[in-house]
Amino acid sequence: MKKLLPVLFFLFSIALVGCSTTRIVLLDTDKAANAIIVTTPKGELVLDEPNTFTELSPITTKPAAAKVMDQRELQEKYGQLISSAPLAPVHFLLYFEADSTMLMAQSKKLFPTVEIAIKNRIPCDVNIIGHTDSTGPKKYNIELSLRRARWVYEWLLDRKLAVKNIVVESYGEDDPLIPTPDGFIEPRNRRVEILIR
Amino acid sequence: MYQWIITGLFVCFLFCGSVFASDGIAIVKQVQGTVTVKRAGEALPVEQGDRLRAGDILITGGDGHIGVIFHDGSILSLGERSFLRVEDFVFKPIESEFKFNLDLKKGTALFESGKIGTLSPEDFTFTIPEGTIGIRGTKFLVEVR
């Protein structure tokens, strides 16, 4: 799993109004890049400003020029759909002491936040992904990052939350957060990622 | 980067849900009112925690709503009187294989892209009766301007 890239998110809402018009609204999101392209046989249109929309009707079948969506209209027509959408997935990073399954002090403090994030998303899937830095043999590190992930897995089981599905993965030193040469001490790579969907 | 050796892969399934396999492509987060999933010609009731598969058709009634999260983290929320088919979903970041097609025949849908939108936006399309909606990468947008 690739986790290092900046997140390109976009969010839009579509309403097929009656049988004659389709409306596409690009919604606001806190993510940096947010753009869509609407293509029909007659032409295409890029929407890249949040809260703008286009309409398509079978008569013209060319996307209408982008217009700004009135906030009140957005709330009236689509507010319920927007507010009832599932919470976005979140991920957390827990850091470990060198060659150990002991958590760093600041990471221990994260557990209550992680627990709340899971509870808010139930039913959810949780991935627990273990990593190490590049000190020590590759094979040993896969085993070490598995032990780290298992430790977090045991913690999660103890919470007795109604999580649907837990996947424990171990990447050893092969997926560093901070790329380093081999044999390099890098505390930021000694981590377990918890992904909550 | 993608030639990782993943030994020690360890998979644990807990609370495997109802008639839906736990190894689907999406998890159903919320269901309200009348919602049906049509799979292989058969109409199935759907509840929270169920899994979806590629090819599933989601149908909501006059009071219906369904919220889904795909395995790449994409969010789909369908409003009332909607009909949407999940044409394709492939999310294999290690093999660099992606495919994601949704087809909305009628109704209202909200979609927020997940990792496929980041890793491979060109493999995503959202089909509507008049055409398609795609994701434009930031670079391309700069070229348009």
Coordinates of C-alpha atoms in Angstrom, one line a residue:
Chain A
M1 CA 0.0 0.0 0.0
K2 CA 1.3 3.4 -0.9
K3 CA 0.8 6.0 1.8
L4 CA 3.3 8.7 1.1
L5 CA 1.7 10.7 -1.7
P6 CA -0.2 13.9 -0.9
V7 CA -3.8 13.2 -1.0
L8 CA -5.8 14.4 -4.0
F9 CA -9.3 14.5 -3.0
F10 CA -12.4 15.7 -4.8
L11 CA -15.9 15.6 -3.8
F12 CA -18.9 16.1 -6.0
S13 CA -22.6 15.6 -5.9
I14 CA -24.7 14.6 -8.8
A15 CA -28.4 15.0 -9.2
L16 CA -30.3 13.7 -12.1
V17 CA -33.1 16.2 -12.0
G18 CA -36.3 14.6 -13.3
C19 CA -35.6 12.9 -16.6
S20 CA -34.2 15.8 -18.5
T21 CA -31.3 17.4 -16.6
T22 CA -28.2 16.2 -14.8
R23 CA -26.6 18.6 -12.4
I24 CA -23.0 18.1 -11.1
V25 CA -21.8 20.2 -8.2
L26 CA -18.1 20.3 -7.1
L27 CA -18.2 20.4 -3.3
D28 CA -15.9 22.1 -0.9
T29 CA -13.3 19.9 0.8
D30 CA -10.3 20.7 2.9
K31 CA -8.0 18.9 0.5
A32 CA -5.7 20.8 -1.8
A33 CA -6.4 19.5 -5.2
N34 CA -10.1 19.2 -6.1
A35 CA -11.2 19.1 -9.7
I36 CA -13.4 17.1 -12.0
I37 CA -13.9 17.0 -15.8
V38 CA -17.4 16.4 -17.2
T39 CA -17.3 14.9 -20.7
T40 CA -20.2 14.4 -23.1
P41 CA -20.1 13.5 -26.9
K42 CA -20.4 17.3 -27.6
G43 CA -17.8 18.7 -25.3
E44 CA -16.1 18.8 -22.0
L45 CA -15.9 21.1 -19.0
V46 CA -13.6 21.3 -16.0
L47 CA -15.0 22.2 -12.7
D48 CA -12.2 23.3 -10.3
E49 CA -13.8 25.9 -8.1
P50 CA -15.6 24.5 -5.0
N51 CA -19.4 25.0 -5.0
T52 CA -19.6 25.5 -8.7
F53 CA -21.9 23.4 -10.9
T54 CA -22.8 22.5 -14.4
E55 CA -26.0 21.1 -15.9
L56 CA -26.4 18.7 -18.8
S57 CA -29.6 18.3 -20.7
P58 CA -30.2 15.8 -23.5
I59 CA -31.2 18.6 -25.9
T60 CA -27.8 20.3 -26.0
T61 CA -25.7 17.5 -24.4
K62 CA -22.9 19.9 -23.9
P63 CA -22.0 20.8 -20.4
A64 CA -23.3 24.2 -19.5
A65 CA -20.9 26.9 -18.4
A66 CA -19.9 26.6 -14.7
K67 CA -22.1 28.6 -12.3
V68 CA -21.7 29.2 -8.6
M69 CA -24.1 27.2 -6.4
D70 CA -26.0 29.3 -3.9
Q71 CA -25.2 28.1 -0.4
R72 CA -28.8 28.1 0.6
E73 CA -29.9 26.2 -2.4
L74 CA -27.1 23.7 -1.8
Q75 CA -28.3 23.1 1.7
E76 CA -31.9 22.9 0.8
K77 CA -31.5 20.5 -2.1
Y78 CA -28.5 18.4 -1.0
G79 CA -27.9 19.2 2.6
Q80 CA -29.3 15.9 3.8
L81 CA -27.2 13.9 1.4
I82 CA -24.1 15.8 2.3
S83 CA -24.6 15.5 6.1
S84 CA -25.5 11.9 5.9
A85 CA -22.4 10.8 4.0
P86 CA -20.1 8.4 5.8
L87 CA -17.2 9.9 7.7
A88 CA -14.0 9.9 5.7
P89 CA -11.4 7.2 6.6
V90 CA -8.6 8.3 9.0
H91 CA -5.2 7.0 9.7
F92 CA -2.9 7.3 12.7
L93 CA 0.8 6.7 13.1
L94 CA 2.2 5.2 16.3
Y95 CA 6.0 5.4 16.9
F96 CA 8.2 2.8 18.7
E97 CA 11.4 2.6 20.6
A98 CA 14.4 1.1 18.7
D99 CA 14.2 -2.7 18.2
S100 CA 11.2 -2.9 20.4
T101 CA 7.5 -3.1 20.6
M102 CA 7.5 -0.4 23.3
L103 CA 5.6 2.7 22.2
M104 CA 7.1 6.2 22.4
A105 CA 5.5 8.2 25.1
Q106 CA 3.7 10.7 22.8
S107 CA 2.2 7.8 20.8
K108 CA 0.6 6.2 23.9
K109 CA -1.4 9.4 24.3
L110 CA -3.0 8.8 20.9
F111 CA -4.9 5.7 21.9
P112 CA -8.0 7.5 23.2
T113 CA -8.3 9.5 20.0
V114 CA -7.9 6.3 17.9
E115 CA -10.6 4.6 19.9
I116 CA -13.0 7.5 19.4
A117 CA -12.2 7.5 15.7
I118 CA -13.1 3.8 15.5
K119 CA -16.3 4.1 17.5
N120 CA -17.5 7.0 15.3
R121 CA -17.0 4.8 12.2
I122 CA -18.5 1.5 13.3
P123 CA -19.1 -0.7 11.4
C124 CA -15.6 -0.2 10.0
D125 CA -12.5 -2.0 8.8
V126 CA -9.2 -1.5 10.4
N127 CA -5.8 -2.1 8.8
I128 CA -2.8 -2.3 11.2
I129 CA 0.5 -1.9 9.2
G130 CA 3.8 -2.4 10.9
H131 CA 7.1 -0.8 9.8
T132 CA 10.7 -0.6 10.9
D133 CA 13.7 1.6 10.1
S134 CA 16.6 0.1 8.0
T135 CA 18.8 -0.9 10.9
G136 CA 19.2 -4.7 11.2
P137 CA 18.6 -7.5 8.6
K138 CA 15.6 -7.2 6.3
K139 CA 14.1 -10.5 7.4
Y140 CA 14.4 -9.6 11.1
N141 CA 12.7 -6.3 10.4
I142 CA 9.7 -8.0 8.8
E143 CA 9.4 -10.0 12.0
L144 CA 9.9 -7.0 14.2
S145 CA 7.3 -4.9 12.4
L146 CA 4.9 -7.8 12.6
R147 CA 5.4 -7.9 16.4
R148 CA 4.7 -4.2 16.5
A149 CA 1.5 -4.5 14.5
R150 CA 0.5 -7.6 16.6
W151 CA 0.9 -5.5 19.7
V152 CA -1.5 -2.9 18.4
Y153 CA -3.8 -5.6 17.2
E154 CA -3.9 -7.0 20.8
W155 CA -4.7 -3.6 22.1
L156 CA -7.5 -3.2 19.7
L157 CA -9.0 -6.7 20.6
D158 CA -8.9 -5.7 24.3
R159 CA -11.1 -2.7 23.5
K160 CA -13.8 -5.1 22.4
L161 CA -15.1 -2.7 19.7
A162 CA -17.5 -4.0 17.1
V163 CA -14.9 -3.7 14.3
K164 CA -15.9 -5.7 11.2
N165 CA -12.6 -6.7 9.9
I166 CA -9.0 -6.3 11.1
V167 CA -6.1 -6.8 8.7
V168 CA -2.6 -7.0 10.2
E169 CA 0.2 -6.3 7.7
S170 CA 4.0 -6.2 8.1
Y171 CA 6.3 -4.4 5.6
G172 CA 9.5 -4.4 7.6
E173 CA 11.9 -1.8 6.3
D174 CA 10.5 -1.8 2.7
D175 CA 8.0 1.0 3.1
P176 CA 9.8 3.8 5.0
L177 CA 8.0 7.1 5.7
I178 CA 11.4 8.8 5.4
P179 CA 13.6 7.0 2.7
T180 CA 17.1 6.3 4.1
P181 CA 20.2 4.3 3.1
D182 CA 20.4 0.7 4.5
G183 CA 21.4 0.5 8.2
F184 CA 20.1 3.9 9.1
I185 CA 18.5 4.8 12.4
E186 CA 15.3 6.8 11.7
P187 CA 12.8 7.0 14.5
R188 CA 10.0 8.2 12.1
N189 CA 10.2 4.9 10.2
R190 CA 9.7 2.8 13.4
R191 CA 5.9 3.0 13.2
V192 CA 2.6 1.2 13.0
E193 CA 0.0 2.8 10.8
I194 CA -3.6 2.4 11.8
L195 CA -6.1 2.9 8.9
I196 CA -9.7 3.1 9.9
R197 CA -12.3 2.9 7.0
Chain B
M1 CA 8.8 0.7 -4.8
Y2 CA 6.2 -1.9 -5.7
Q3 CA 8.5 -4.9 -5.6
W4 CA 8.0 -5.2 -1.9
I5 CA 8.4 -8.6 -0.4
I6 CA 5.5 -9.0 1.9
T7 CA 6.1 -12.0 4.1
G8 CA 4.5 -12.2 7.4
L9 CA 1.2 -11.0 6.0
F10 CA -1.3 -11.8 8.6
V11 CA -5.0 -11.6 8.1
C12 CA -7.6 -11.9 10.8
F13 CA -11.3 -11.8 10.1
L14 CA -13.6 -10.9 12.9
F15 CA -17.4 -10.8 13.0
C16 CA -17.9 -11.9 9.4
G17 CA -21.2 -10.4 8.3
S18 CA -24.5 -12.0 7.2
V19 CA -24.9 -13.2 3.6
F20 CA -22.3 -10.8 2.2
A21 CA -18.7 -12.0 2.0
S22 CA -16.2 -10.2 4.1
D23 CA -13.8 -9.9 1.2
G24 CA -15.8 -7.5 -0.9
I25 CA -14.8 -4.2 -2.5
A26 CA -16.7 -1.9 -0.1
I27 CA -18.3 -1.8 3.3
V28 CA -21.8 -0.5 3.8
K29 CA -21.6 2.1 6.5
Q30 CA -25.2 3.3 6.7
V31 CA -28.6 2.2 5.4
Q32 CA -31.9 4.1 5.8
G33 CA -35.3 3.2 4.5
T34 CA -35.7 0.9 1.5
V35 CA -32.4 -0.1 -0.1
T36 CA -31.8 -3.1 -2.3
V37 CA -28.7 -4.6 -3.8
K38 CA -29.2 -6.4 -7.0
R39 CA -26.5 -9.1 -7.5
A40 CA -26.5 -11.6 -10.4
G41 CA -30.2 -10.8 -11.0
E42 CA -31.2 -11.4 -7.5
A43 CA -32.5 -8.6 -5.2
L44 CA -31.0 -8.8 -1.8
P45 CA -31.7 -6.8 1.4
V46 CA -28.7 -4.9 2.6
E47 CA -27.6 -3.8 6.1
Q48 CA -24.9 -1.9 7.9
G49 CA -21.6 -3.7 7.7
D50 CA -22.4 -5.7 4.6
R51 CA -19.9 -6.0 1.7
L52 CA -20.4 -5.0 -1.9
R53 CA -19.0 -6.7 -4.9
A54 CA -18.2 -5.4 -8.4
G55 CA -21.3 -5.6 -10.5
D56 CA -23.7 -4.8 -7.7
I57 CA -26.6 -2.4 -8.4
L58 CA -27.7 -0.2 -5.5
I59 CA -31.3 0.9 -5.6
T60 CA -32.9 3.2 -3.1
G61 CA -36.6 3.8 -2.6
G62 CA -38.5 7.0 -1.9
D63 CA -37.2 7.1 1.7
G64 CA -33.9 5.3 1.0
H65 CA -30.3 6.2 1.6
I66 CA -27.1 4.2 1.6
G67 CA -23.5 5.2 2.5
V68 CA -20.6 3.1 1.4
I69 CA -16.8 3.3 1.7
F70 CA -14.8 1.5 -0.9
H71 CA -11.5 -0.3 0.0
D72 CA -9.4 2.6 -1.4
G73 CA -11.2 5.0 1.0
S74 CA -13.6 6.5 -1.6
I75 CA -16.9 7.5 -0.2
L76 CA -20.3 7.1 -2.0
S77 CA -23.5 8.3 -0.6
L78 CA -26.8 7.7 -2.5
G79 CA -29.9 9.6 -1.9
E80 CA -33.5 8.6 -2.5
R81 CA -34.9 7.1 -5.7
S82 CA -31.5 6.3 -7.0
F83 CA -30.1 3.6 -9.2
L84 CA -26.3 3.1 -9.4
R85 CA -24.2 0.2 -10.7
V86 CA -20.7 -0.5 -9.5
E87 CA -19.3 -1.5 -12.8
D88 CA -15.7 -2.2 -11.7
F89 CA -13.5 -1.9 -8.7
V90 CA -9.9 -3.0 -8.7
F91 CA -7.5 -1.7 -6.0
K92 CA -4.1 -3.4 -6.0
P93 CA -1.6 -0.7 -5.1
I94 CA 1.3 -3.2 -4.8
E95 CA 0.7 -4.5 -8.4
S96 CA -0.2 -0.9 -9.5
E97 CA -3.6 -2.2 -10.8
F98 CA -6.6 0.1 -10.5
K99 CA -10.0 0.3 -12.0
F100 CA -13.0 2.1 -10.7
N101 CA -16.3 2.8 -12.6
L102 CA -19.6 3.8 -11.2
D103 CA -22.7 4.3 -13.3
L104 CA -25.5 6.5 -12.0
K105 CA -28.7 5.9 -14.0
K106 CA -30.9 8.1 -11.9
G107 CA -31.1 9.8 -8.5
T108 CA -28.6 11.7 -6.4
A109 CA -25.1 10.7 -5.5
L110 CA -22.2 12.2 -3.5
F111 CA -18.7 10.9 -4.2
E112 CA -15.4 11.7 -2.6
S113 CA -12.4 10.0 -4.1
G114 CA -9.9 7.9 -2.1
K115 CA -6.5 6.5 -3.0
I116 CA -7.4 5.6 -6.6
G117 CA -8.1 9.3 -7.1
T118 CA -4.6 10.0 -5.9
L119 CA -2.6 7.1 -7.3
S120 CA -4.4 6.7 -10.7
P121 CA -7.0 9.3 -11.4
E122 CA -7.2 8.2 -15.1
D123 CA -8.6 4.8 -14.0
F124 CA -11.7 6.4 -12.4
T125 CA -14.9 7.2 -14.3
F126 CA -18.3 8.1 -13.1
T127 CA -20.8 7.5 -15.8
I128 CA -24.0 9.5 -16.1
P129 CA -26.7 9.2 -18.9
E130 CA -25.2 12.1 -20.8
G131 CA -21.5 11.3 -20.5
T132 CA -18.8 10.8 -17.9
I133 CA -17.2 12.5 -15.0
G134 CA -13.5 12.1 -14.4
I135 CA -10.8 13.3 -12.1
R136 CA -8.3 15.8 -13.5
G137 CA -4.8 15.7 -12.0
T138 CA -3.4 18.9 -10.7
K139 CA -0.7 19.0 -13.4
F140 CA -3.3 18.8 -16.2
L141 CA -5.3 21.6 -14.8
V142 CA -2.3 23.8 -14.9
E143 CA -2.0 23.0 -18.6
V144 CA -5.6 23.9 -19.2
R145 CA -5.2 27.3 -17.7

